[in-house]
Tab-separated table of C-alpha atoms in Angstrom:
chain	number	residue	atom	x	y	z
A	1	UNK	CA	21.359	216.404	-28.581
A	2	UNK	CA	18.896	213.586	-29.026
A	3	UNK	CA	15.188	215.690	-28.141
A	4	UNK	CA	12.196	213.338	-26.388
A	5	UNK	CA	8.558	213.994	-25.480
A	6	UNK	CA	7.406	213.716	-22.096
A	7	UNK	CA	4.566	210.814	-22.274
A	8	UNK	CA	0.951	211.636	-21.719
A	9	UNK	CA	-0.898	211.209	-18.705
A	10	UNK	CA	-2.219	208.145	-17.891
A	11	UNK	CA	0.454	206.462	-20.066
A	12	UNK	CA	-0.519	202.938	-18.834
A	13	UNK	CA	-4.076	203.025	-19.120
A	14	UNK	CA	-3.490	204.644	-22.997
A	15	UNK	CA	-0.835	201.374	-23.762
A	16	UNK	CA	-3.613	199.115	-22.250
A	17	UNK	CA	-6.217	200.860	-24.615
A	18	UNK	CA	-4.189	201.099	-27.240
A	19	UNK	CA	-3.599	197.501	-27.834
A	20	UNK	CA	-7.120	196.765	-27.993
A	21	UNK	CA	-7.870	199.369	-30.086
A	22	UNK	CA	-4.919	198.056	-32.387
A	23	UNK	CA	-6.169	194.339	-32.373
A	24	UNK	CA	-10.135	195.549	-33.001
A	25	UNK	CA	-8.538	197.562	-36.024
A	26	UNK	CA	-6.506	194.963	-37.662
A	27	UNK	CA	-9.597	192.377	-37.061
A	28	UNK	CA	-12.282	194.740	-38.934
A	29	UNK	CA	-8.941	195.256	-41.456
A	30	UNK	CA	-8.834	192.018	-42.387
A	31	UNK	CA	-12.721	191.269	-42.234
A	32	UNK	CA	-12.309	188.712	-39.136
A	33	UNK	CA	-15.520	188.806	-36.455
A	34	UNK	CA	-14.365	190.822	-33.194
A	35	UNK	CA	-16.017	187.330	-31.269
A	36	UNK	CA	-12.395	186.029	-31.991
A	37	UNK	CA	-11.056	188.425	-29.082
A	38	UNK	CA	-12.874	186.299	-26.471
A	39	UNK	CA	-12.415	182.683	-27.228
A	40	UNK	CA	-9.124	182.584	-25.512
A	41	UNK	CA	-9.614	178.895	-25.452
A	42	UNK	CA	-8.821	178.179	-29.310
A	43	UNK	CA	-6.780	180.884	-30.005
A	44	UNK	CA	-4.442	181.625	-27.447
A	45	UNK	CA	-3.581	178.516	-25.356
A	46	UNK	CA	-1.467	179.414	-22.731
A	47	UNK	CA	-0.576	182.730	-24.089
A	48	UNK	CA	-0.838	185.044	-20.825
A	49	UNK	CA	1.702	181.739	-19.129
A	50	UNK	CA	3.651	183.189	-22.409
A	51	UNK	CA	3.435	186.400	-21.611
A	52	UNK	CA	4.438	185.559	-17.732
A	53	UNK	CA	7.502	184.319	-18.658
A	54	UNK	CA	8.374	187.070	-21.375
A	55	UNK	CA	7.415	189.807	-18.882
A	56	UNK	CA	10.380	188.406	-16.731
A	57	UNK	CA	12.727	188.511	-19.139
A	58	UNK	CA	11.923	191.791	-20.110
A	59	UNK	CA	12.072	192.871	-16.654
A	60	UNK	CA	15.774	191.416	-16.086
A	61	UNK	CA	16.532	192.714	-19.295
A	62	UNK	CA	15.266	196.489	-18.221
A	63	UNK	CA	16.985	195.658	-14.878
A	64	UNK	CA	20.685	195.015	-16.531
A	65	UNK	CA	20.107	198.174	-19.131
A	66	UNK	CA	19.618	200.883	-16.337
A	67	UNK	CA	22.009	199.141	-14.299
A	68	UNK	CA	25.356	199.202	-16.276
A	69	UNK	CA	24.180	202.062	-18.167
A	70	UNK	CA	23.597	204.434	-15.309
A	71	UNK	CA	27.047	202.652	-14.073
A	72	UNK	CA	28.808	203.401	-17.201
A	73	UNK	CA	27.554	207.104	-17.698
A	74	UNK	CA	27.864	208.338	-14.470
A	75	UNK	CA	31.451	207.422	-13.985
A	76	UNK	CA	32.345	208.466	-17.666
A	77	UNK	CA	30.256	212.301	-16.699
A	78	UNK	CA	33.078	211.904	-13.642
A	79	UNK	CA	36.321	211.017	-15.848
A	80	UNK	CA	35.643	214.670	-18.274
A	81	UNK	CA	33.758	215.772	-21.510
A	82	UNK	CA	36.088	213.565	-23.805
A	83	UNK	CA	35.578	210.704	-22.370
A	84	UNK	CA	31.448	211.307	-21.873
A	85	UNK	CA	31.744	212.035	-25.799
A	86	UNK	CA	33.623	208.389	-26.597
A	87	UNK	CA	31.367	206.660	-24.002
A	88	UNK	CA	28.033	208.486	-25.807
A	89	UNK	CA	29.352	206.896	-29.238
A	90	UNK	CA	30.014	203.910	-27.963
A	91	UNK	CA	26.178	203.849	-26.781
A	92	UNK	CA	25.043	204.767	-29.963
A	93	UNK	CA	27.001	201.912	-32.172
A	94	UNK	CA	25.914	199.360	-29.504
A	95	UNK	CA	21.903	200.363	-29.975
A	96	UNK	CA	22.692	200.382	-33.490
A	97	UNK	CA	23.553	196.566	-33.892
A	98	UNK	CA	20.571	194.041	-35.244
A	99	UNK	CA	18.876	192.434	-32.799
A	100	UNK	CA	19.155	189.420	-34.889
A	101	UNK	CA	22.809	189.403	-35.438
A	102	UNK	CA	23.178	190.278	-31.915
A	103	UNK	CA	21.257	186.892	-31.189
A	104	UNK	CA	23.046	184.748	-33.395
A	105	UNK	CA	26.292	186.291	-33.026
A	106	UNK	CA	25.516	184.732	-29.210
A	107	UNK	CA	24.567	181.396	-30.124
A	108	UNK	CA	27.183	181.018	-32.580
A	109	UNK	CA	29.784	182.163	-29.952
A	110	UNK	CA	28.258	180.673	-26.769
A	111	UNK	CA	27.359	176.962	-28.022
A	112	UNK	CA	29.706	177.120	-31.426
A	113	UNK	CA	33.073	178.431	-30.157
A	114	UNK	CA	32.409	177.456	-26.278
A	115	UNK	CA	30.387	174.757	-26.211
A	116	UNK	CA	28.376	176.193	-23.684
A	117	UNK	CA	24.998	175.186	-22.914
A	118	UNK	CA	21.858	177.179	-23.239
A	119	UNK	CA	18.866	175.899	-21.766
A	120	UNK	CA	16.318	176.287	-24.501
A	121	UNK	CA	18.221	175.322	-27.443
A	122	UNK	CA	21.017	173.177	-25.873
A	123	UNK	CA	20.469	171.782	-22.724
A	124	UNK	CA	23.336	171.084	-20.102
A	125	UNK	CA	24.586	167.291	-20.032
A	126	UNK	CA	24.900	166.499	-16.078
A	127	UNK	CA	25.071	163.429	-14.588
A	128	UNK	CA	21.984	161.383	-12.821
A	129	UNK	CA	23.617	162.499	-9.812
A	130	UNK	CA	23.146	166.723	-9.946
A	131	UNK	CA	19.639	166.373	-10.333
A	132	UNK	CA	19.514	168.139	-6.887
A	133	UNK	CA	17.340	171.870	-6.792
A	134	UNK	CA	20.306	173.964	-7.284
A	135	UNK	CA	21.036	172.550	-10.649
A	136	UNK	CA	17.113	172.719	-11.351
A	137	UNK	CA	17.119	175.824	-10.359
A	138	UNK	CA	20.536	176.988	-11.892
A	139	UNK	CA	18.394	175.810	-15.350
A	140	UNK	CA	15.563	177.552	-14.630
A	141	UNK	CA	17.468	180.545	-14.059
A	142	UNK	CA	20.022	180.339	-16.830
A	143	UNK	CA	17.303	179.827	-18.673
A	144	UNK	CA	15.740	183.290	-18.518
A	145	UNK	CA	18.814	184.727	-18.360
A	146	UNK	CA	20.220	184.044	-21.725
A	147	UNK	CA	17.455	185.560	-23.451
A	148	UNK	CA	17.781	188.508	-21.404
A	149	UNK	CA	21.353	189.160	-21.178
A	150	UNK	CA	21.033	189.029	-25.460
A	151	UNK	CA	18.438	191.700	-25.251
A	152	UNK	CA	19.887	193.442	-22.604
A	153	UNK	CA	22.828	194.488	-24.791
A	154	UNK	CA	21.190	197.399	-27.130
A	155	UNK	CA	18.857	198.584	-24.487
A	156	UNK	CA	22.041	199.352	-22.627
A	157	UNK	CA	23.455	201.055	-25.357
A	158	UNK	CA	20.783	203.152	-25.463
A	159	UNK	CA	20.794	204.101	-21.993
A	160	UNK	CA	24.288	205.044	-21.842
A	161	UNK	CA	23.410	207.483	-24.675
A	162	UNK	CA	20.531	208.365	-22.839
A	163	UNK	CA	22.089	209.280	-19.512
A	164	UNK	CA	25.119	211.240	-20.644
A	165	UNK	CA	22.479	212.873	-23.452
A	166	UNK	CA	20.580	213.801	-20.479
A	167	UNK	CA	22.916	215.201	-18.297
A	168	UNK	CA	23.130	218.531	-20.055
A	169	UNK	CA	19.381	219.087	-19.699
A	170	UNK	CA	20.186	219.079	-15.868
A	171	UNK	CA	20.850	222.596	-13.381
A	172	UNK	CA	24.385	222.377	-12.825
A	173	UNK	CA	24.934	222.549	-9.073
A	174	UNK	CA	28.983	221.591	-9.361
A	175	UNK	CA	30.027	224.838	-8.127
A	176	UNK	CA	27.616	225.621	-5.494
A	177	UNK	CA	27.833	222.198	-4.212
A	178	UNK	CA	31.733	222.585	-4.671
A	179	UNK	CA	31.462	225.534	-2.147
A	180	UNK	CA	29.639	223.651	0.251
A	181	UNK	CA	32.232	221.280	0.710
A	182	UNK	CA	30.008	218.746	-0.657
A	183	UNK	CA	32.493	215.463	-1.808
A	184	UNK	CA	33.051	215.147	-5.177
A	185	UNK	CA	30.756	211.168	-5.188
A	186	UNK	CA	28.455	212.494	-3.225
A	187	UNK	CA	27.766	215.831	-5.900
A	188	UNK	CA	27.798	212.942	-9.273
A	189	UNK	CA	25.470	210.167	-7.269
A	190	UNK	CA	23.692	211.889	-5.234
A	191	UNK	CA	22.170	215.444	-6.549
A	192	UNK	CA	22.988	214.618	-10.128
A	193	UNK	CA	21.316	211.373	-9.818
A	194	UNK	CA	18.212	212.986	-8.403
A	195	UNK	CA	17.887	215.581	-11.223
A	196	UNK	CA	18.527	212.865	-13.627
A	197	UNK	CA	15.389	210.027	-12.553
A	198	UNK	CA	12.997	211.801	-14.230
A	199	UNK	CA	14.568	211.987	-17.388
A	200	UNK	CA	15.694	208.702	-16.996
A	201	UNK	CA	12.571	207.264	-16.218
A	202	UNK	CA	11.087	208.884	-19.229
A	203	UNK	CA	13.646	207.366	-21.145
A	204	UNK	CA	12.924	204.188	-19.756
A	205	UNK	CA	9.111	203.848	-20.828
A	206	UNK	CA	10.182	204.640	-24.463
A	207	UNK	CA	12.657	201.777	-24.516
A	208	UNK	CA	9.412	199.522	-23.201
A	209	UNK	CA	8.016	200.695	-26.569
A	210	UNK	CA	10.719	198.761	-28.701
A	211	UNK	CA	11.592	196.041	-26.026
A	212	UNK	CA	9.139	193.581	-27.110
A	213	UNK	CA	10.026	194.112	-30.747
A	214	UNK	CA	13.448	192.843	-29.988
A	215	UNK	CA	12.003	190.050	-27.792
A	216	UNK	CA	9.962	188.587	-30.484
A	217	UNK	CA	13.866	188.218	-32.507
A	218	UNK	CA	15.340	186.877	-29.348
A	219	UNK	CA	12.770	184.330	-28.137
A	220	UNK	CA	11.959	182.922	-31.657
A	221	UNK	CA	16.222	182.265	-31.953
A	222	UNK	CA	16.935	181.061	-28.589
A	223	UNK	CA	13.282	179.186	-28.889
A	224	UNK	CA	12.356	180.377	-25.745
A	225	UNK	CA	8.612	179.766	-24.869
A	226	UNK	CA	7.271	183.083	-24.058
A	227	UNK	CA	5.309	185.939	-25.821
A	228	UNK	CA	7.949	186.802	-28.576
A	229	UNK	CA	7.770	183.308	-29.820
A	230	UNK	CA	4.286	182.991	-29.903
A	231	UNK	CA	4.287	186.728	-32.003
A	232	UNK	CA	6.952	185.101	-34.009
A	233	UNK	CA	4.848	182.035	-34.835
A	234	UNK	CA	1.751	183.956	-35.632
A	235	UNK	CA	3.331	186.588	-37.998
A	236	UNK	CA	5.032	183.667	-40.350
A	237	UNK	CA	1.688	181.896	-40.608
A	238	UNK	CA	-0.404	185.249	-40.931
A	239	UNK	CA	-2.669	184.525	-38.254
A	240	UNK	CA	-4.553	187.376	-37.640
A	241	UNK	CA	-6.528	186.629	-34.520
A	242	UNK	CA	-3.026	185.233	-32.932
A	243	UNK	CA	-1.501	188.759	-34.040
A	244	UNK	CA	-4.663	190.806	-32.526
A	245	UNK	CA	-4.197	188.779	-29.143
A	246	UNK	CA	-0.696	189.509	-29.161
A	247	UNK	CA	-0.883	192.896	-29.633
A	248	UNK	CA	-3.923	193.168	-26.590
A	249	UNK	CA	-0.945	190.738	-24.477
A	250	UNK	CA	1.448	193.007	-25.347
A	251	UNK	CA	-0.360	196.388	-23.922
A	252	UNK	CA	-0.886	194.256	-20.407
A	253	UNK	CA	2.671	193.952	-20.226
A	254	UNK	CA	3.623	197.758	-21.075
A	255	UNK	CA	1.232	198.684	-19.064
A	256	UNK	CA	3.233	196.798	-16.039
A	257	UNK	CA	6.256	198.068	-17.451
A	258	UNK	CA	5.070	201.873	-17.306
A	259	UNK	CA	3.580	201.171	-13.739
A	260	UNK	CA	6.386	199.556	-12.387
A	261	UNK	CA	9.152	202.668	-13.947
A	262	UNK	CA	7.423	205.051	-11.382
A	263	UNK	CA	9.935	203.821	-8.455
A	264	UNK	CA	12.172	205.908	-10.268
A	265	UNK	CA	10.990	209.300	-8.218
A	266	UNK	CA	10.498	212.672	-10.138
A	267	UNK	CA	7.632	214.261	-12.001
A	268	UNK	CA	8.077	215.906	-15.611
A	269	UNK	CA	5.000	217.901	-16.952
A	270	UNK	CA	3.274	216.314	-19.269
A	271	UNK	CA	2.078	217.277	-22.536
A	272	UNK	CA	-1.601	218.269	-22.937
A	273	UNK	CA	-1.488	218.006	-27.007
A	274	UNK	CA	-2.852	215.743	-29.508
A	275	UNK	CA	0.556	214.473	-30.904
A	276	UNK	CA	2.340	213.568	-28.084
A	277	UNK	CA	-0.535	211.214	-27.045
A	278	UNK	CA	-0.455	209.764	-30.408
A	279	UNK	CA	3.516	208.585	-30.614
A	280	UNK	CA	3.712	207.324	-27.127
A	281	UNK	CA	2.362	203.332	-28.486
A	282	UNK	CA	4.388	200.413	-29.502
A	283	UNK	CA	3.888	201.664	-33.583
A	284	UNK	CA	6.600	199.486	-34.636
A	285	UNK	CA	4.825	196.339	-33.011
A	286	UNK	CA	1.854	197.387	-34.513
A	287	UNK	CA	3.530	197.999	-38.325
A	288	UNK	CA	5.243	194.716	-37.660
A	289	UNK	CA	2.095	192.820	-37.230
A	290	UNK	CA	0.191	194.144	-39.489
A	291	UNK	CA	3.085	194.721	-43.064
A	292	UNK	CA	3.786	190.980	-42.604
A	293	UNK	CA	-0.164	189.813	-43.829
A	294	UNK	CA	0.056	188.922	-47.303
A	295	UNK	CA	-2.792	191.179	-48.451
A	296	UNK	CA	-0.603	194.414	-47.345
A	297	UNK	CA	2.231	193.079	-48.680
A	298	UNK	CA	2.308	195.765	-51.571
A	299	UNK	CA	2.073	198.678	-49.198
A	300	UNK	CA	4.675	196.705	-46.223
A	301	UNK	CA	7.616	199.551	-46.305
A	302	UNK	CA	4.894	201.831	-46.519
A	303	UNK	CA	3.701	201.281	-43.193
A	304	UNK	CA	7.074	200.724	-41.613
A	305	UNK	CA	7.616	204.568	-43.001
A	306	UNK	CA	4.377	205.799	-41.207
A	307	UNK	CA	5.125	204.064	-37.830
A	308	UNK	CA	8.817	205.715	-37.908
A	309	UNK	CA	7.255	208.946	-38.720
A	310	UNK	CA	4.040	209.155	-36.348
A	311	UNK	CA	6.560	207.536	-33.533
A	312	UNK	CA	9.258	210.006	-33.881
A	313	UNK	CA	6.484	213.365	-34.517
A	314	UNK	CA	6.354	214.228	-30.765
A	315	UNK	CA	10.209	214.291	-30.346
A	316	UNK	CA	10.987	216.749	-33.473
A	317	UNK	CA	7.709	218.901	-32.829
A	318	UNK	CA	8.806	219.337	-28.755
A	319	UNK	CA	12.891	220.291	-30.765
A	320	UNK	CA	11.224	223.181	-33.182
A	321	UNK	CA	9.103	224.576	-30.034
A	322	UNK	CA	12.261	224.911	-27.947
A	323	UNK	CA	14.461	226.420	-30.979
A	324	UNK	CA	11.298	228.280	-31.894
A	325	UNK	CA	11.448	230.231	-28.597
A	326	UNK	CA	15.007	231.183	-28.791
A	327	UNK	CA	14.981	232.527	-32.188
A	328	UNK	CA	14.924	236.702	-32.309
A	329	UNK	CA	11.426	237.051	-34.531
A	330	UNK	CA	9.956	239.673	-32.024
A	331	UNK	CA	12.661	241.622	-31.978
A	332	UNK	CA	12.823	241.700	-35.555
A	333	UNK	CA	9.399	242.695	-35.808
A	334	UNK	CA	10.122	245.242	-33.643
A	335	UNK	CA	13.059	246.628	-35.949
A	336	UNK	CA	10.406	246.948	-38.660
A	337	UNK	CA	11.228	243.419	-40.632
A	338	UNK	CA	8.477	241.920	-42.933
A	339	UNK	CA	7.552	238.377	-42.344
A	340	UNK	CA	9.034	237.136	-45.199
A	341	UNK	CA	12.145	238.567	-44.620
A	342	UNK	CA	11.946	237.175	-41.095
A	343	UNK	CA	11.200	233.893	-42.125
A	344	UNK	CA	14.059	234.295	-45.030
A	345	UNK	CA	16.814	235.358	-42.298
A	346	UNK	CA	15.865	233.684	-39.291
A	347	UNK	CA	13.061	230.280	-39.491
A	348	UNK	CA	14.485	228.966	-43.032
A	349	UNK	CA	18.290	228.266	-42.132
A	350	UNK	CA	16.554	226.604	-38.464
A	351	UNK	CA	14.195	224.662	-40.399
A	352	UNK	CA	16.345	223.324	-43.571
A	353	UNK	CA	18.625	222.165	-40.899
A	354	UNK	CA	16.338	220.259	-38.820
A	355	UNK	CA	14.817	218.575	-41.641
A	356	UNK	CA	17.865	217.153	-43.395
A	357	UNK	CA	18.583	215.812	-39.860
A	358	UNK	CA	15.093	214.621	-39.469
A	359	UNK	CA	15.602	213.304	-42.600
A	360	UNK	CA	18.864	211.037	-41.640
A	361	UNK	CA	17.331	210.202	-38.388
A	362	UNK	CA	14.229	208.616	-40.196
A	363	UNK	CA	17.028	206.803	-42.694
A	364	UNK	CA	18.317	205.487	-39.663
A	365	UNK	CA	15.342	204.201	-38.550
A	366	UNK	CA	13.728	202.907	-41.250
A	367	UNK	CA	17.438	201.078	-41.925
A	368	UNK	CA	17.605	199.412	-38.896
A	369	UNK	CA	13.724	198.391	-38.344
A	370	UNK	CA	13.849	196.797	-42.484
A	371	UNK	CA	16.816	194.514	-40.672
A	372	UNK	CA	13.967	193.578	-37.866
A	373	UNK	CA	11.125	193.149	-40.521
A	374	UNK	CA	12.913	190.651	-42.558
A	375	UNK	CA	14.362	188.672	-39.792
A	376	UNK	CA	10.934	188.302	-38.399
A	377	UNK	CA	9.914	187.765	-41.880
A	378	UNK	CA	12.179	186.581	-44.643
A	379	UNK	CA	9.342	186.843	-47.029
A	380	UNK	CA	9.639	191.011	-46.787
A	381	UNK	CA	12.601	190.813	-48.783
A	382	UNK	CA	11.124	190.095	-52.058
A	383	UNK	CA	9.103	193.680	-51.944
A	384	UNK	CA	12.877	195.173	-51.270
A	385	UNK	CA	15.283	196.659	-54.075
A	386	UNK	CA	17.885	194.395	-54.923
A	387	UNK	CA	20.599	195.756	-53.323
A	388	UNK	CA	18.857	196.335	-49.973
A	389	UNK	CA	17.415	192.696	-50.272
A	390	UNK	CA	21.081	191.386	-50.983
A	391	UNK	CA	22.585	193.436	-47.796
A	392	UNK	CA	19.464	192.663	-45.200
A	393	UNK	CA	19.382	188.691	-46.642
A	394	UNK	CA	22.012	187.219	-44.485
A	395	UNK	CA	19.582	188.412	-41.287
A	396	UNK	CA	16.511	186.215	-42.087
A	397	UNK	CA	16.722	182.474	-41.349
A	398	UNK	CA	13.634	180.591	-42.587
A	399	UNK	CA	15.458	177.785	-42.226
A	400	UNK	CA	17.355	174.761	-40.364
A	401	UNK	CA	19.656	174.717	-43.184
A	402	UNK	CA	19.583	178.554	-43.579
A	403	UNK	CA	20.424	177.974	-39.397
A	404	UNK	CA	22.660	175.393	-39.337
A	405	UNK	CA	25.099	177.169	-42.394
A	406	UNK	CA	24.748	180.847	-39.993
A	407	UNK	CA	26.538	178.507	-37.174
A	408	UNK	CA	29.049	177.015	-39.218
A	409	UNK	CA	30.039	180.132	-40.944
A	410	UNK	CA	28.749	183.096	-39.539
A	411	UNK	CA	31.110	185.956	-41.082
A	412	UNK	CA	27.828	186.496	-43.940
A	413	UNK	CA	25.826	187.463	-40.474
A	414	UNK	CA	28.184	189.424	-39.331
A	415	UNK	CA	29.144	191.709	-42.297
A	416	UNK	CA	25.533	192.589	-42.545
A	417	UNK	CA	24.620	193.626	-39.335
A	418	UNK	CA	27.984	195.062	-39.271
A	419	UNK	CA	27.073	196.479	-42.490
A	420	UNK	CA	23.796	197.706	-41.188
A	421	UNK	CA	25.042	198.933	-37.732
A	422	UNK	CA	27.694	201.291	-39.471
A	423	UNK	CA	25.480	202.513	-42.249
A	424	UNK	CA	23.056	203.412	-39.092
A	425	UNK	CA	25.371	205.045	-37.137
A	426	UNK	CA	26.747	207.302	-39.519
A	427	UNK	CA	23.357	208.591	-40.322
A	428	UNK	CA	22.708	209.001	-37.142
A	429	UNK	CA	26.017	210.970	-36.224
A	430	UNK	CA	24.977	213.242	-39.228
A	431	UNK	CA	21.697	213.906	-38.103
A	432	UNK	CA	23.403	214.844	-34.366
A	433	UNK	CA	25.662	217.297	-36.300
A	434	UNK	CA	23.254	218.782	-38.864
A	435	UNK	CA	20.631	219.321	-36.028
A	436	UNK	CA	20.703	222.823	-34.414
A	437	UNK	CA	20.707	223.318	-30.847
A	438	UNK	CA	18.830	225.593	-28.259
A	439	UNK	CA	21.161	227.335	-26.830
């Protein structure tokens, strides 16, 4: 069972914060004056039009994730437990592919093998004739829809893990329900549905944490004009003050997000500790942004390693507290056991087990967020080992060439995010099985 932590309150208002506390940071960092923030003029022209259009895409994208994945759960909960358990795996392989390969893998099949036209990168060829406004606004549509149907495709993976995950942390009402003569639909879509919004929604706000890490891949491939590009842009040319106003343009928009998530009805408790508050921000934005500068260069994987960890805390502190209660230590201190002996018997097997899958899980991680580092950044790879470097190189295109040889022969791009996908997955399937469960 994959564990979460209910966000904070005021979640929107903290993302808001939080990327203006990340862009003052990284400005004092890097000994830049804070007066850069304000002259949106020089360095940010047209950014929030930028940030517009990328807030639509994300949108659609969120839109098609919940969608299908909601779909796709529900009906497998419906066909029986084996099926739930193929459908959950087939969740977790599709959230483990690279975002990059993902993108080029589209590209190279949409425009190489069909000849299809994308909007931003190859335009349709119509004659003078259908320029009327439903082929304007077919483009206009198509579009923003390629870029989102690309992302669209791991967040749903995730939320078809998510929703079958989440359906065992629900009150089982089959049988009273069953009694009631309640219809079977009506019991799966209708009181399972409402138990599971919450949860869902929950689930929801932490995929806006990643979302516009992916977007930044798929924007700068399919060259669309929004946000992602302009984040692409300024990481490859180390512009701070571009990087700071990205990251301030990028709370707005979570912000939004977050709002926006709370037509999804339901009310969790939240969490009135420290850490919880601390892991619920866009970390691997942040680590992005700031291990690509040339002066951190040395210490790059090093803060890719800290974002994993702080973003991940909440999750593994909230599984030990709910193993924590279940375990019998009062009951063996009222049989006369010493401490030691209780920790020995009954808190050392729990905890040796929930690190080496804490461990894999952070393996995972790190594994798949290296593959969105370098693609973002293809000068990362020289402060990799060699092997690594040699596996993640196929994923970062500097170039037209480097471009133009992906499209002719993309099976290089495809074994490694194959490669990297697989390598993922089974560390995360070990982490699932090594990781003990409240009963």
């Amino acid at each position: 069972m994959q564990y979460f932590s209910p966000p904070p309150r005021w979640l929107p208002l903290r993302l808001l914060l939080g990327g203006v506390i990340a862009a003052v940071v990284l400005l004092l960092t890097q000994q830049r004056g804070l007066s850069t923030l304000f002259a949106w003029d020089v360095p940010a022209p047209g950014l929030w039009t930028r940030c517009g259009a990328s807030l639509i895409v994300l949108v659609i994208a969120l839109l098609l994730a919940l969608s299908i994945g909601l779909a796709a759960g529900l009906l497998a909960r419906r066909m029986g437990p084996r099926v739930e358990m193929l459908v959950a795996f087939f969740g977790r392989a599709l959230a483990c592919l690279p975002i990059a390969a993902v993108a080029w893998g589209f590209i190279g099949g949409w425009i190489g093998h069909l000849g299809w036209p994308v909007e931003t990168l190859l335009p349709a060829q119509l004659p003078e004739a259908a320029g009327t406004w439903q082929t304007m606004l077919a483009r206009e549509l198509w579009e923003f829809l390629a870029p989102a149907l690309v992302l669209a495709l791991p967040l749903c993976g995730e939320v078809i893990q998510c929703v079958i995950t989440d359906a065992t942390a629900t009150a089982d009402l089959d049988f009273s329900l069953r009694a009631r003569g309640v219809p079977h639909s009506s019991r799966l879509w209708v009181h399972h549905l409402r138990q599971l919004l919450p949860l869902l929604r929950v689930r929801m706000q932490s995929l806006c944490l990643i979302a516009p890490v992916y977007l930044i891949i798929v924007e700068d491939v399919l060259r669309f004009m929004g946000w992602g590009g302009w984040m692409a842009q300024s990481i490859r040319a180390g512009d701070v003050s571009g990087i700071a106003h990205g990251f301030i343009a990028c709370g707005a928009m979570l912000a939004l997000l977050c709002v926006s998530l709370f037509v999804l009805r339901g009310k969790l408790k939240s969490p009135s500790s420290f850490m919880p508050a601390l892991a619920w921000h866009p970390w691997f934005l942040w680590a992005l942004g700031a291990m690509t500068l040339p002066n951190l260069s040395a210490v790059s994987w090093l803060i890719l390693w800290l974002a994993v960890l702080v973003a991940s805390s909440a999750a593994w502190h909230q599984a030990w507290n709910s193993i924590e209660d279940q375990l019998p230590i009062d009951a063996s201190r009222v049989l006369g056991a010493s401490e030691g002996m209780i920790w020995l018997k009954h808190i050392a097997p729990v905890q040796f087990r929930m690190l080496a899958a804490w461990v894999c899980a952070v393996f995972a991680q790190t594994l798949l967020w290296i593959a969105v580092a370098c693609a973002v950044q293809p000068r990362l790879l020289a402060e990799l080992g060699d092997h690594l470097a040699q596996w993640c190189r196929p994923l970062a295109i500097a170039s037209m060439q480097d471009a133009a040889q992906t499209l002719a022969d993309p099976a290089a791009m495809l074994h490694a995010g194959g490669s990297i996908a697989l390598a993922a997955l089974c560390l995360i399937q070990v982490s699932r099985i090594v990781q003990p469960r409240p009963t």
